[in-house]
Coordinates of C-alpha atoms in Angstrom, one line a residue:
Chain A
M1 CA -37.3 25.4 10.2
Q2 CA -40.1 28.0 11.1
R3 CA -40.5 27.1 14.7
I4 CA -36.1 25.8 14.6
D5 CA -35.7 28.7 13.2
Q6 CA -37.6 31.1 15.8
L7 CA -36.2 29.0 19.0
T8 CA -32.0 28.9 17.3
S9 CA -32.9 33.2 16.8
L10 CA -34.0 32.9 20.6
V11 CA -30.4 30.9 21.1
L12 CA -28.3 33.6 19.7
V13 CA -29.4 36.4 21.1
A14 CA -29.9 35.6 24.5
V15 CA -25.9 34.4 23.5
G16 CA -25.2 37.9 22.3
L17 CA -26.0 39.3 25.0
I18 CA -24.6 37.5 27.7
V19 CA -21.3 38.0 25.5
I20 CA -22.1 41.5 26.3
A21 CA -22.8 41.2 30.4
M22 CA -19.4 39.6 30.1
T23 CA -17.0 41.1 28.2
S24 CA -18.6 44.9 30.4
R25 CA -16.2 42.8 33.3
I26 CA -13.4 42.1 32.0
T27 CA -10.7 44.9 33.2
Y28 CA -7.8 46.7 31.8
T29 CA -5.7 49.2 31.0
S30 CA -6.0 51.2 28.6
F31 CA -3.4 53.3 26.2
T32 CA -3.4 56.6 23.6
D33 CA -6.4 55.9 21.4
D34 CA -6.4 52.0 22.0
P35 CA -9.8 50.6 22.5
G36 CA -9.3 47.5 23.8
P37 CA -10.4 44.5 24.2
R38 CA -13.8 45.2 24.5
L39 CA -14.6 46.5 21.0
F40 CA -14.1 43.6 19.0
P41 CA -16.3 40.8 21.7
Y42 CA -19.5 44.0 22.0
L43 CA -19.1 43.5 17.9
G44 CA -18.7 39.9 17.9
A45 CA -22.3 40.4 19.8
A46 CA -23.6 43.2 18.0
V47 CA -23.7 41.1 14.2
L48 CA -25.2 38.3 16.8
I49 CA -27.8 39.1 18.3
L50 CA -29.0 41.9 14.7
S51 CA -28.3 38.0 12.5
G52 CA -31.1 36.3 15.3
L53 CA -33.5 38.9 15.2
S54 CA -32.9 38.7 11.1
I55 CA -33.6 35.3 11.5
F56 CA -37.0 35.4 14.4
V57 CA -38.5 37.7 12.2
K58 CA -38.0 35.6 8.5
A59 CA -39.1 32.7 10.3
C60 CA -41.6 34.2 11.8
R61 CA -42.7 35.4 8.1
D62 CA -42.5 31.9 7.0
K63 CA -45.5 29.6 5.9
P64 CA -46.6 27.5 9.1
G65 CA -46.3 24.1 8.1
S66 CA -43.0 23.8 7.6
A67 CA -41.5 22.3 10.5
I68 CA -39.2 19.1 10.4
P69 CA -40.4 16.4 12.6
V70 CA -38.0 16.1 15.0
D71 CA -36.3 12.0 13.8
R72 CA -36.3 10.2 16.9
A73 CA -34.5 7.2 15.9
L74 CA -31.6 9.3 13.9
M75 CA -31.1 11.1 16.9
L76 CA -30.8 8.3 19.3
R77 CA -28.1 7.0 16.1
G78 CA -26.0 9.8 16.2
A79 CA -26.2 10.0 19.9
M80 CA -24.9 6.6 20.5
L81 CA -22.2 7.4 17.9
F82 CA -21.1 10.7 19.7
A83 CA -21.1 8.9 23.1
L84 CA -19.4 6.3 21.7
M85 CA -16.6 8.2 20.5
G86 CA -16.5 10.4 24.6
L87 CA -15.8 6.7 25.9
Y88 CA -12.9 6.2 23.7
A89 CA -11.6 10.2 24.3
L90 CA -12.3 8.9 28.8
A91 CA -9.9 5.3 28.1
M92 CA -7.2 7.3 26.0
K93 CA -7.2 9.1 29.3
L94 CA -7.6 7.1 31.8
V95 CA -5.5 3.5 30.5
G96 CA -4.3 5.3 27.5
F97 CA -4.3 4.7 23.3
Y98 CA -2.8 1.2 22.7
P99 CA -5.5 -0.7 24.7
A100 CA -8.3 2.1 24.0
T101 CA -7.4 1.9 20.1
P102 CA -8.1 -1.7 19.0
V103 CA -10.8 -1.9 21.5
A104 CA -12.8 1.5 20.4
V105 CA -12.1 0.7 16.7
F106 CA -13.6 -2.1 16.6
A107 CA -16.4 -1.6 18.6
L108 CA -16.9 1.5 16.1
Y109 CA -17.2 -0.7 12.9
W110 CA -19.6 -3.0 14.7
M111 CA -21.6 0.3 15.6
I112 CA -21.4 1.0 11.8
A113 CA -20.9 -1.9 9.8
G114 CA -24.9 -3.3 11.5
A115 CA -26.0 -5.9 10.3
S116 CA -22.5 -7.1 8.0
R117 CA -20.3 -6.8 10.6
R118 CA -17.7 -9.8 10.9
L119 CA -16.4 -10.5 14.5
W120 CA -12.2 -11.3 12.5
R121 CA -12.5 -8.3 10.2
G122 CA -14.1 -6.1 13.2
I123 CA -10.3 -7.2 15.0
V124 CA -8.6 -7.5 12.7
L125 CA -9.4 -3.7 11.1
G126 CA -8.8 -2.5 15.8
L127 CA -5.1 -3.6 16.1
A128 CA -4.1 -3.0 12.2
T129 CA -5.4 0.9 12.7
T130 CA -3.2 0.1 15.9
L131 CA -0.1 -0.4 14.3
F132 CA -0.4 1.9 11.2
I133 CA -1.2 4.6 13.9
Y134 CA 1.8 3.6 15.8
L135 CA 4.2 3.2 13.2
L136 CA 2.9 6.6 11.7
F137 CA 3.6 8.6 15.0
T138 CA 5.4 6.9 17.4
L139 CA 8.8 5.4 15.1
G140 CA 7.5 7.5 11.5
L141 CA 7.3 11.3 13.9
Q142 CA 8.7 10.3 16.7
S143 CA 5.4 11.7 18.3
Y144 CA 3.6 10.6 22.0
L145 CA 0.8 9.1 21.9
P146 CA -2.2 9.5 25.3
E147 CA -0.5 7.6 27.9
A148 CA -2.7 6.1 30.4
S149 CA -2.9 8.1 33.8
L150 CA -4.5 5.2 35.8
F151 CA -1.2 3.4 36.0
Chain B
M1 CA 10.4 28.3 -9.2
I2 CA 13.3 26.3 -10.8
H3 CA 14.7 26.1 -7.0
A4 CA 11.2 24.9 -5.4
F5 CA 11.1 22.1 -8.5
I6 CA 15.1 20.9 -8.2
D7 CA 14.1 20.1 -4.1
L8 CA 10.4 18.7 -5.3
V9 CA 12.5 16.1 -7.5
H10 CA 14.1 14.4 -4.3
P11 CA 13.0 11.0 -4.3
L12 CA 11.8 10.8 -1.0
T13 CA 9.6 14.6 -1.2
F14 CA 8.4 13.5 -5.0
V15 CA 7.3 10.0 -3.3
I16 CA 5.9 11.7 -0.8
I17 CA 4.0 14.2 -3.4
L18 CA 2.9 11.3 -5.8
G19 CA 1.8 9.2 -2.4
A20 CA -0.9 12.1 -1.3
S21 CA -1.6 12.7 -4.4
I22 CA -3.5 9.8 -5.1
L23 CA -4.6 9.6 -1.1
G24 CA -6.2 13.0 -2.6
V25 CA -7.8 11.5 -5.4
I26 CA -9.0 8.8 -3.2
L27 CA -10.2 10.5 -0.3
G28 CA -12.6 13.4 -3.1
A29 CA -13.9 10.4 -4.9
I30 CA -14.9 8.7 -1.8
P31 CA -18.9 10.3 -1.0
G32 CA -18.5 12.7 1.9
L33 CA -14.8 12.8 2.0
S34 CA -12.6 15.4 0.2
G35 CA -9.0 16.5 0.2
G36 CA -9.9 19.0 3.0
L37 CA -10.4 16.9 5.4
G38 CA -7.3 14.8 4.3
V39 CA -5.6 17.8 3.9
A40 CA -7.2 18.4 8.3
L41 CA -6.4 14.5 9.1
L42 CA -2.3 15.0 7.7
L43 CA -1.9 18.4 9.1
P44 CA -0.1 16.8 12.4
V45 CA 1.7 14.4 10.2
T46 CA 3.5 17.6 9.2
F47 CA 4.9 19.2 12.7
G48 CA 7.5 17.0 12.4
M49 CA 8.0 17.2 8.8
E50 CA 10.6 20.9 6.9
A51 CA 8.1 23.1 6.5
A52 CA 8.1 23.7 2.9
T53 CA 8.0 19.5 2.7
G54 CA 4.6 19.5 4.6
L55 CA 3.6 22.1 3.4
A56 CA 4.1 20.2 -0.1
M57 CA 2.3 17.1 0.9
L58 CA -0.7 19.5 2.1
V59 CA -0.6 20.9 -1.4
A60 CA -0.9 17.7 -3.1
I61 CA -4.1 16.4 -1.3
W62 CA -5.8 19.2 -2.5
V63 CA -4.8 19.2 -5.5
G64 CA -5.4 16.0 -6.2
G65 CA -8.6 16.0 -3.6
V66 CA -10.3 18.7 -6.6
S67 CA -9.7 16.5 -9.4
G68 CA -11.2 13.5 -7.5
A69 CA -13.9 14.9 -6.2
M70 CA -15.4 13.8 -10.2
V71 CA -14.9 10.2 -10.2
G72 CA -18.1 9.2 -7.9
S73 CA -19.9 12.3 -9.6
I74 CA -19.5 10.0 -13.0
L75 CA -19.6 6.9 -11.8
L76 CA -22.3 6.6 -9.4
G77 CA -23.7 10.0 -9.7
I78 CA -22.8 10.6 -5.9
P79 CA -20.2 13.7 -5.3
G80 CA -17.0 13.0 -3.8
S81 CA -17.1 16.9 -2.6
P82 CA -19.1 20.4 -3.4
S83 CA -17.0 20.5 -5.9
A84 CA -18.2 17.2 -7.9
I85 CA -22.2 18.6 -8.3
A86 CA -22.7 19.9 -11.3
T87 CA -20.2 17.0 -13.3
C88 CA -23.4 14.8 -11.8
F89 CA -25.7 16.5 -14.3
D90 CA -23.7 15.9 -17.0
G91 CA -21.5 13.0 -16.2
Y92 CA -24.3 10.6 -14.4
P93 CA -26.1 10.3 -17.3
M94 CA -23.4 10.1 -19.7
T95 CA -22.6 7.1 -17.6
R96 CA -25.7 5.1 -17.7
K97 CA -25.6 5.5 -20.9
G98 CA -22.3 4.1 -21.9
Q99 CA -20.3 6.6 -22.0
A100 CA -18.3 6.5 -18.5
V101 CA -15.0 6.5 -20.3
K102 CA -15.2 9.2 -22.7
A103 CA -17.1 11.2 -19.4
L104 CA -13.8 10.2 -16.8
G105 CA -11.7 11.2 -19.5
A106 CA -13.5 14.8 -20.6
A107 CA -13.0 15.6 -16.8
I108 CA -9.6 14.2 -16.1
T109 CA -8.3 16.5 -19.1
A110 CA -10.4 19.5 -18.0
S111 CA -9.8 19.3 -14.2
F112 CA -5.9 18.8 -14.9
L113 CA -5.3 21.9 -17.4
G114 CA -7.8 23.8 -15.0
T115 CA -5.2 23.2 -11.8
F116 CA -2.6 23.8 -14.1
F117 CA -3.2 26.5 -15.8
S118 CA -4.7 28.7 -12.5
I119 CA -1.5 28.1 -10.4
L120 CA 0.6 29.1 -13.6
I121 CA -1.2 32.1 -13.7
A122 CA -1.4 32.4 -10.5
A123 CA 2.3 32.3 -9.6
W124 CA 2.5 35.8 -12.3
L125 CA -0.4 37.5 -10.1
S126 CA 0.7 36.1 -6.4
P127 CA 4.3 38.9 -6.2
I128 CA 2.0 41.4 -8.2
I129 CA -0.7 41.8 -5.8
A130 CA 1.0 41.3 -3.1
D131 CA 3.6 44.6 -4.4
L132 CA 0.0 46.0 -3.6
A133 CA -1.0 44.5 -0.5
L134 CA 2.1 46.4 1.5
K135 CA 1.1 49.6 0.1
L136 CA -2.0 48.3 2.4
G137 CA -2.6 49.9 6.1
P138 CA -4.7 48.5 9.4
W139 CA -8.2 50.1 7.4
E140 CA -7.8 48.0 4.6
Y141 CA -6.9 44.4 5.5
F142 CA -10.1 45.4 8.0
S143 CA -12.1 46.3 6.3
L144 CA -10.2 43.6 3.6
G145 CA -11.0 41.3 6.5
F146 CA -14.2 41.9 6.8
C147 CA -16.1 41.8 3.6
A148 CA -14.5 37.9 3.2
I149 CA -16.8 36.9 5.6
A150 CA -19.4 39.2 5.1
L151 CA -19.3 37.8 1.1
V152 CA -19.0 34.1 2.6
A153 CA -22.2 34.7 5.0
S154 CA -24.3 35.8 1.6
L155 CA -23.8 32.3 0.4
S156 CA -26.7 31.2 3.1
R157 CA -28.9 32.7 0.0
D158 CA -31.8 31.8 1.3
N159 CA -31.3 33.6 5.0
V160 CA -28.0 35.5 4.8
G161 CA -29.0 36.3 9.1
K162 CA -27.8 32.7 9.7
G163 CA -24.5 33.4 8.0
M164 CA -24.4 36.0 9.5
A165 CA -24.9 34.8 12.9
A166 CA -22.5 31.8 11.4
A167 CA -19.8 34.5 10.8
A168 CA -20.5 36.4 14.5
L169 CA -19.5 32.9 16.4
G170 CA -16.8 32.2 14.5
L171 CA -15.5 35.6 16.0
L172 CA -16.6 35.8 19.8
A173 CA -14.9 32.3 19.5
A174 CA -11.8 34.0 18.1
C175 CA -12.2 36.3 21.6
V176 CA -11.5 33.6 24.0
G177 CA -7.6 34.0 25.6
F178 CA -5.4 36.1 25.7
A179 CA -6.5 39.0 23.4
P180 CA -4.0 41.2 20.2
I181 CA -1.8 43.8 21.3
D182 CA -2.9 44.2 24.7
G183 CA -2.4 40.2 26.7
T184 CA -5.8 40.8 28.6
A185 CA -7.3 36.8 29.2
R186 CA -11.6 36.8 27.8
F187 CA -13.6 34.1 28.5
S188 CA -11.4 31.6 30.2
F189 CA -12.4 31.4 33.1
G190 CA -9.1 30.7 35.0
N191 CA -9.1 27.6 32.7
M192 CA -5.1 27.0 31.7
Y193 CA -6.9 25.5 28.6
L194 CA -8.6 28.4 27.3
S195 CA -6.2 31.1 28.1
S196 CA -4.2 30.0 24.6
G197 CA -7.6 30.1 22.5
F198 CA -9.5 27.3 21.2
D199 CA -7.7 24.6 18.8
L200 CA -8.3 25.3 15.4
I201 CA -6.9 21.7 14.1
A202 CA -9.6 20.3 17.0
M203 CA -11.7 22.6 15.3
M204 CA -11.3 21.2 11.6
L205 CA -11.3 18.2 12.9
G206 CA -14.6 18.3 15.5
L207 CA -16.9 20.5 12.5
F208 CA -15.4 18.3 9.4
A209 CA -14.3 14.8 10.0
L210 CA -16.5 14.3 13.7
K211 CA -19.1 15.9 12.8
Q212 CA -19.8 14.0 8.6
I213 CA -19.0 10.6 10.6
V214 CA -22.1 10.9 13.2
M215 CA -24.4 12.5 10.2
D216 CA -24.0 9.9 8.3
F217 CA -24.3 7.0 10.3
A218 CA -27.4 9.0 12.1
R219 CA -28.9 9.1 8.6
G220 CA -28.3 5.3 8.2
T221 CA -25.2 4.1 6.2
R222 CA -25.5 3.8 2.4
A223 CA -25.1 0.1 0.4
V224 CA -23.1 0.2 -1.9
Q225 CA -23.6 0.2 -5.2
K226 CA -22.5 -1.8 -8.0
V227 CA -20.5 -0.4 -9.8
E228 CA -19.6 -1.5 -13.7
A229 CA -16.0 -0.8 -14.7
R230 CA -15.4 -2.5 -18.0
N231 CA -14.7 -0.9 -21.7
I232 CA -12.2 2.0 -20.0
S233 CA -9.5 2.5 -22.0
G234 CA -7.7 5.7 -22.8
F235 CA -9.3 9.2 -22.4
G236 CA -12.0 8.4 -24.7
V237 CA -12.7 12.5 -25.5
T238 CA -11.5 13.2 -29.1
L239 CA -10.1 16.6 -30.7
Q240 CA -12.9 17.3 -32.4
E241 CA -15.0 17.7 -28.6
F242 CA -11.9 19.4 -28.0
R243 CA -12.1 21.9 -30.7
D244 CA -15.9 22.4 -29.3
N245 CA -15.4 23.2 -26.6
A246 CA -12.8 25.6 -27.0
W247 CA -14.9 28.8 -25.6
N248 CA -16.6 27.3 -23.3
L249 CA -13.2 25.8 -21.6
V250 CA -11.6 29.6 -21.5
R251 CA -14.9 31.0 -19.5
S252 CA -15.4 27.7 -16.7
F253 CA -11.9 28.4 -16.3
G254 CA -12.3 32.4 -16.2
I255 CA -14.9 31.3 -13.7
G256 CA -13.1 28.9 -12.0
I257 CA -10.3 31.1 -11.2
W258 CA -12.6 34.1 -10.2
I259 CA -15.1 32.9 -7.9
G260 CA -11.3 30.6 -6.5
F261 CA -10.1 34.3 -5.8
L262 CA -12.4 35.5 -4.2
P263 CA -12.5 35.1 -0.3
G264 CA -15.3 32.3 0.8
M265 CA -16.1 31.1 -2.3
G266 CA -14.5 28.1 -3.7
A267 CA -14.3 25.6 -6.4
A268 CA -18.4 24.8 -4.6
L269 CA -20.0 27.0 -6.6
S270 CA -17.6 27.6 -9.4
N271 CA -18.7 24.8 -11.1
M272 CA -22.2 24.8 -10.9
V273 CA -21.9 28.6 -11.5
A274 CA -19.8 27.5 -14.7
Y275 CA -22.6 24.6 -15.6
A276 CA -25.0 27.0 -15.6
Q277 CA -23.6 29.5 -17.7
A278 CA -22.2 26.5 -20.4
K279 CA -25.8 26.0 -20.4
S280 CA -27.3 29.4 -20.7
A281 CA -24.4 29.9 -23.6
S282 CA -24.7 25.8 -25.9
K283 CA -27.1 26.1 -29.2
H284 CA -28.7 23.2 -27.5
P285 CA -29.1 23.6 -23.6
E286 CA -32.2 20.9 -24.2
K287 CA -29.1 18.0 -24.0
F288 CA -27.3 19.2 -20.3
G289 CA -28.2 16.9 -18.0
K290 CA -28.8 13.8 -20.5
G291 CA -25.3 13.7 -20.9
C292 CA -24.0 16.4 -22.7
I293 CA -20.8 16.3 -22.2
D294 CA -19.6 20.6 -22.3
G295 CA -21.1 20.4 -19.4
V296 CA -18.6 17.3 -17.7
F297 CA -15.9 20.0 -19.1
A298 CA -17.2 22.7 -17.7
S299 CA -17.9 22.1 -14.1
E300 CA -14.3 20.5 -14.0
V301 CA -11.8 22.9 -15.7
S302 CA -14.5 25.8 -12.7
N303 CA -13.5 23.4 -10.6
N304 CA -10.2 23.4 -10.4
A305 CA -9.4 26.6 -11.8
S306 CA -10.6 28.1 -8.4
V307 CA -6.9 25.7 -6.9
G308 CA -4.6 28.2 -8.2
G309 CA -8.3 31.3 -8.0
S310 CA -7.3 30.7 -4.0
V311 CA -3.9 30.5 -4.3
I312 CA -3.6 33.8 -5.0
P313 CA -5.2 35.1 -1.5
M314 CA -3.8 33.4 0.7
I315 CA -0.4 34.0 -0.8
A316 CA -1.0 37.3 -1.4
L317 CA -2.7 38.2 1.3
G318 CA -2.7 35.8 4.1
I319 CA -6.4 35.3 3.8
P320 CA -7.8 31.8 2.9
G321 CA -9.8 31.3 -0.6
D322 CA -12.3 28.8 0.4
G323 CA -11.9 25.8 3.5
T324 CA -9.0 23.3 2.5
T325 CA -7.0 26.9 2.4
A326 CA -8.3 28.0 5.3
I327 CA -7.0 24.8 6.3
L328 CA -3.4 24.9 4.6
L329 CA -3.1 28.3 6.0
G330 CA -3.3 27.2 9.8
G331 CA -0.2 24.5 8.4
L332 CA 1.6 27.6 8.2
M333 CA 1.5 29.4 10.7
I334 CA 1.7 26.6 12.8
H335 CA 4.9 26.0 11.1
G336 CA 5.3 29.3 12.5
I337 CA 5.3 31.6 8.8
Q338 CA 2.7 34.0 8.8
P339 CA 1.5 34.3 5.3
G340 CA 1.0 37.7 3.6
P341 CA 2.8 40.1 2.0
L342 CA 5.7 39.8 3.5
L343 CA 5.4 35.7 2.8
F344 CA 7.5 37.1 -0.7
T345 CA 10.4 38.4 1.2
N346 CA 11.1 35.9 4.4
N347 CA 9.9 32.7 2.7
P348 CA 10.4 32.7 -0.9
E349 CA 11.0 29.3 -0.9
I350 CA 7.7 28.5 0.3
V351 CA 6.0 30.5 -2.0
Y352 CA 7.1 28.7 -4.9
T353 CA 7.2 25.5 -3.5
V354 CA 3.4 25.9 -2.7
F355 CA 3.2 26.9 -7.1
A356 CA 5.9 24.1 -7.8
T357 CA 4.4 21.5 -5.8
A358 CA 0.6 22.2 -7.2
L359 CA 2.2 22.0 -11.1
L360 CA 3.6 18.8 -10.1
S361 CA 0.5 17.9 -8.4
A362 CA -1.6 17.6 -11.3
V363 CA 0.7 16.2 -13.8
M364 CA 1.0 13.8 -11.3
V365 CA -2.9 13.2 -10.9
L366 CA -2.9 13.1 -14.6
V367 CA -1.0 10.4 -15.1
V368 CA -2.4 8.5 -12.0
Q369 CA -6.4 9.6 -12.8
F370 CA -5.3 7.7 -16.5
F371 CA -4.0 4.3 -14.9
G372 CA -5.9 4.7 -12.1
M373 CA -9.5 4.4 -14.3
R374 CA -10.1 1.2 -14.1
L375 CA -9.3 1.2 -10.4
F376 CA -11.8 4.3 -9.1
P377 CA -14.7 1.9 -9.3
A378 CA -13.4 -0.6 -6.1
I379 CA -12.5 2.2 -4.4
L380 CA -15.7 3.7 -3.9
K381 CA -17.0 -0.1 -3.0
V382 CA -14.9 0.1 -0.1
P383 CA -17.6 0.3 2.4
Y384 CA -17.9 3.2 5.0
H385 CA -17.8 0.7 8.5
Y386 CA -13.5 0.2 7.2
L387 CA -12.9 4.2 6.5
Y388 CA -14.8 5.5 9.7
P389 CA -13.3 4.2 12.5
P390 CA -9.6 4.9 11.8
I391 CA -10.9 8.4 11.1
V392 CA -12.0 8.6 14.4
V393 CA -8.9 7.7 15.9
L394 CA -6.5 9.6 13.6
S395 CA -8.7 12.5 14.6
F396 CA -7.8 12.3 18.2
V397 CA -4.4 11.3 18.1
G398 CA -4.4 13.9 15.4
V399 CA -5.1 16.8 17.8
F400 CA -3.5 15.6 20.7
V401 CA 0.6 15.5 18.8
N402 CA -1.1 19.1 18.1
T403 CA -0.9 20.5 22.5
G404 CA -0.5 16.9 24.2
G405 CA -3.3 17.3 26.7
A406 CA -6.0 15.1 26.7
Y407 CA -7.9 17.7 27.4
I408 CA -8.4 18.3 23.8
F409 CA -10.3 15.3 23.3
A410 CA -12.8 17.0 24.9
M411 CA -12.3 20.5 23.1
L412 CA -12.9 17.8 20.0
L413 CA -16.0 16.4 20.8
G414 CA -17.6 20.4 21.8
F415 CA -16.5 21.2 18.1
A416 CA -18.0 18.2 16.7
A417 CA -21.2 17.8 19.0
L418 CA -21.4 22.3 18.1
G419 CA -20.9 21.0 14.0
I420 CA -23.9 18.1 14.6
L421 CA -26.1 21.3 16.4
M422 CA -25.2 24.0 14.3
D423 CA -26.6 21.1 10.8
L424 CA -29.5 20.4 12.0
V425 CA -30.9 24.2 13.1
K426 CA -28.7 24.9 9.1
L427 CA -26.2 27.4 10.3
P428 CA -23.7 27.5 7.9
I429 CA -20.1 26.1 9.2
S430 CA -18.0 27.5 6.3
P431 CA -18.5 31.2 8.4
F432 CA -18.5 30.1 11.1
I433 CA -14.9 29.1 10.9
L434 CA -13.3 31.5 8.1
A435 CA -14.5 33.5 11.3
F436 CA -13.0 32.1 13.9
I437 CA -9.5 32.1 11.3
L438 CA -8.9 36.6 10.4
G439 CA -10.7 36.9 14.4
P440 CA -7.4 37.4 15.2
M441 CA -6.7 39.4 11.7
L442 CA -9.4 42.0 12.2
E443 CA -9.6 42.5 16.0
S444 CA -6.1 42.9 15.3
N445 CA -6.5 45.6 12.7
L446 CA -9.2 47.2 13.7
R447 CA -7.7 48.6 17.6
K448 CA -4.1 49.4 15.1
G449 CA -6.4 51.3 12.8
F450 CA -8.0 53.1 15.5
T451 CA -4.5 53.2 17.1
Y452 CA -3.0 55.0 14.6
S453 CA -5.7 57.7 13.2
T454 CA -6.3 60.7 14.5
D455 CA -10.0 60.4 12.4
G456 CA -11.1 56.6 14.7
A457 CA -13.7 55.2 13.4
W458 CA -13.8 57.9 10.7
A459 CA -10.2 56.4 9.4
F460 CA -12.1 53.0 7.9
L461 CA -14.6 55.9 5.4
T462 CA -12.2 57.5 4.6
R463 CA -9.9 56.1 2.9
P464 CA -11.0 55.0 -0.6
I465 CA -10.0 51.1 -0.7
S466 CA -11.5 50.9 3.1
A467 CA -14.4 52.4 2.1
G468 CA -14.7 50.3 -0.8
L469 CA -14.2 46.9 0.5
L470 CA -17.5 47.6 4.0
A471 CA -19.6 49.1 1.1
I472 CA -19.4 45.5 -0.7
A473 CA -19.4 43.3 2.6
V474 CA -22.3 46.4 3.7
F475 CA -24.1 45.8 0.1
S476 CA -23.8 41.6 -0.4
I477 CA -25.6 41.4 3.1
L478 CA -27.9 44.1 2.8
W479 CA -28.6 43.4 -0.9
P480 CA -30.5 39.5 -1.0
Y481 CA -33.3 41.9 1.5
L482 CA -33.3 44.5 -0.8
K483 CA -33.7 41.9 -4.1
P484 CA -37.3 40.9 -3.2
L485 CA -38.2 44.7 -2.4
L486 CA -36.9 46.0 -6.1
I487 CA -38.0 43.5 -7.2
R488 CA -41.7 43.8 -6.1
R489 CA -41.9 47.6 -7.1
R490 CA -40.8 46.7 -10.5
L491 CA -44.0 44.7 -10.5
S492 CA -46.4 47.1 -8.9
H493 CA -44.8 50.1 -11.4
G494 CA -44.8 48.0 -14.8

């Protein structure tokens, strides 16, 4: 973790400095003894910078060679599933909940199930999930589900 | 309290609590999921309900979840949630020795005892603590919130800096949107969606549900293990075994309720502390880890006692005792109920609904688990590819229903990405969420503290309770750094 911690600490310190710079630009009207809306972000940024420095010092003291190798296959699998979730979000915005959900559930099932996937099981799961959400939110709770913005 | 019970036995409410208790047990039993996730997932469902009914449902899921987490620990050696990690140590060896019935029976009865009596104590203590809390000013509230965050951050014992960094990120996330007191816009970049700040539900579901699913999938979906469910009958625990463990049960109960009471330290910590204490105090510590029923009793009574313990600060002070009570607190606020000392005066029906539901749920969970002992192994066989896609959909729909805008999907995914990133660099999520939730309260009281006193910042240090809490906070942060120095010094002198 040594290198990852060093990198993390530098990012945290950088974020803290950016927050301080942004906070200094906040304009406000002060009244009696109120320290104003800048104080709290300054405090948060100060804690972040101090914590970042503490992580950096600890990382430098750690024995080298304790770095965890980056598993690219693991990251790719995670990125693929995350991208599918992003597509689902986009699809709900564009075509609405009803067309997007059965397809997304099927795709998620297909990806997660791996070798044990079956076409009809994925279709049933997609339709059953969509029906369940419709019954729960639309009929049961009279809530609105995402509607299409394209048409 | 009696009125709250009468309301709960309304057929619809009763069915909702029963269903939620069963759902909690199921979610708690499934590794990687938990009652806390169930509470987060079903929080949006409560929007259309009356506050008391919605809260009853969430409390029932929570109670069921903490109790159900032991099922995976005992039958598969996989804890359903962090609250049942110590249950694995002896529960699974008991199953391998053919004593699954005894282990499940011990865990079920210990869970019931832990929840039921801790809630009774919470119902008795909370009004007293609320009365005391009314005498506190903004200085004490700020210091209490800061102390809670410091205590949670310091739990990252191997690197307190990471705990504090996560807490600082949470505080900064809470700064996005309009500032308390004067309403100044901060860090919203002129974006109207950011002007009201980050959405708590999107944060919860992103950091817990979506992150968990992505990480589980990336690390490889776990193969479903074959579970032997035969020979399960009755509770399988003798009265003699209870007598032998009487002191163990009382001590573990005390540890559980105390750790649950401390803000930010819930069942995930208490089960391991109680297990360690049971082992060190035992006449036969060598049996621990090899299938000793004492270990199962200690772990299960303590993690469930933390339920009642964490209800006390939630109800009396408006401070969450753990991650799940943080979500419950969010649920109260979403229904327009302000948690804290005035809750007893303004919404007593809500307070007693929480206690009555928890007591009723404890009894329901006991009955459900007694009859469900043969079904648990079948539930654990449900593969993740059938569970995770509906959870993803429920997360997206849940945040949409809460806000009514598709922009929230980006926020949800953003928090999922943040959760994954924090997991990769080992930044703990609990201090981040606790700081985000407590952020507005902290800032408001910090600024009020300056305004109400002529002493400025000194007032935080000159008022005894405030100073004491700040001292605890500073000590808890510095202790992991000081401890090695003191040990080294002692060694060099001795």
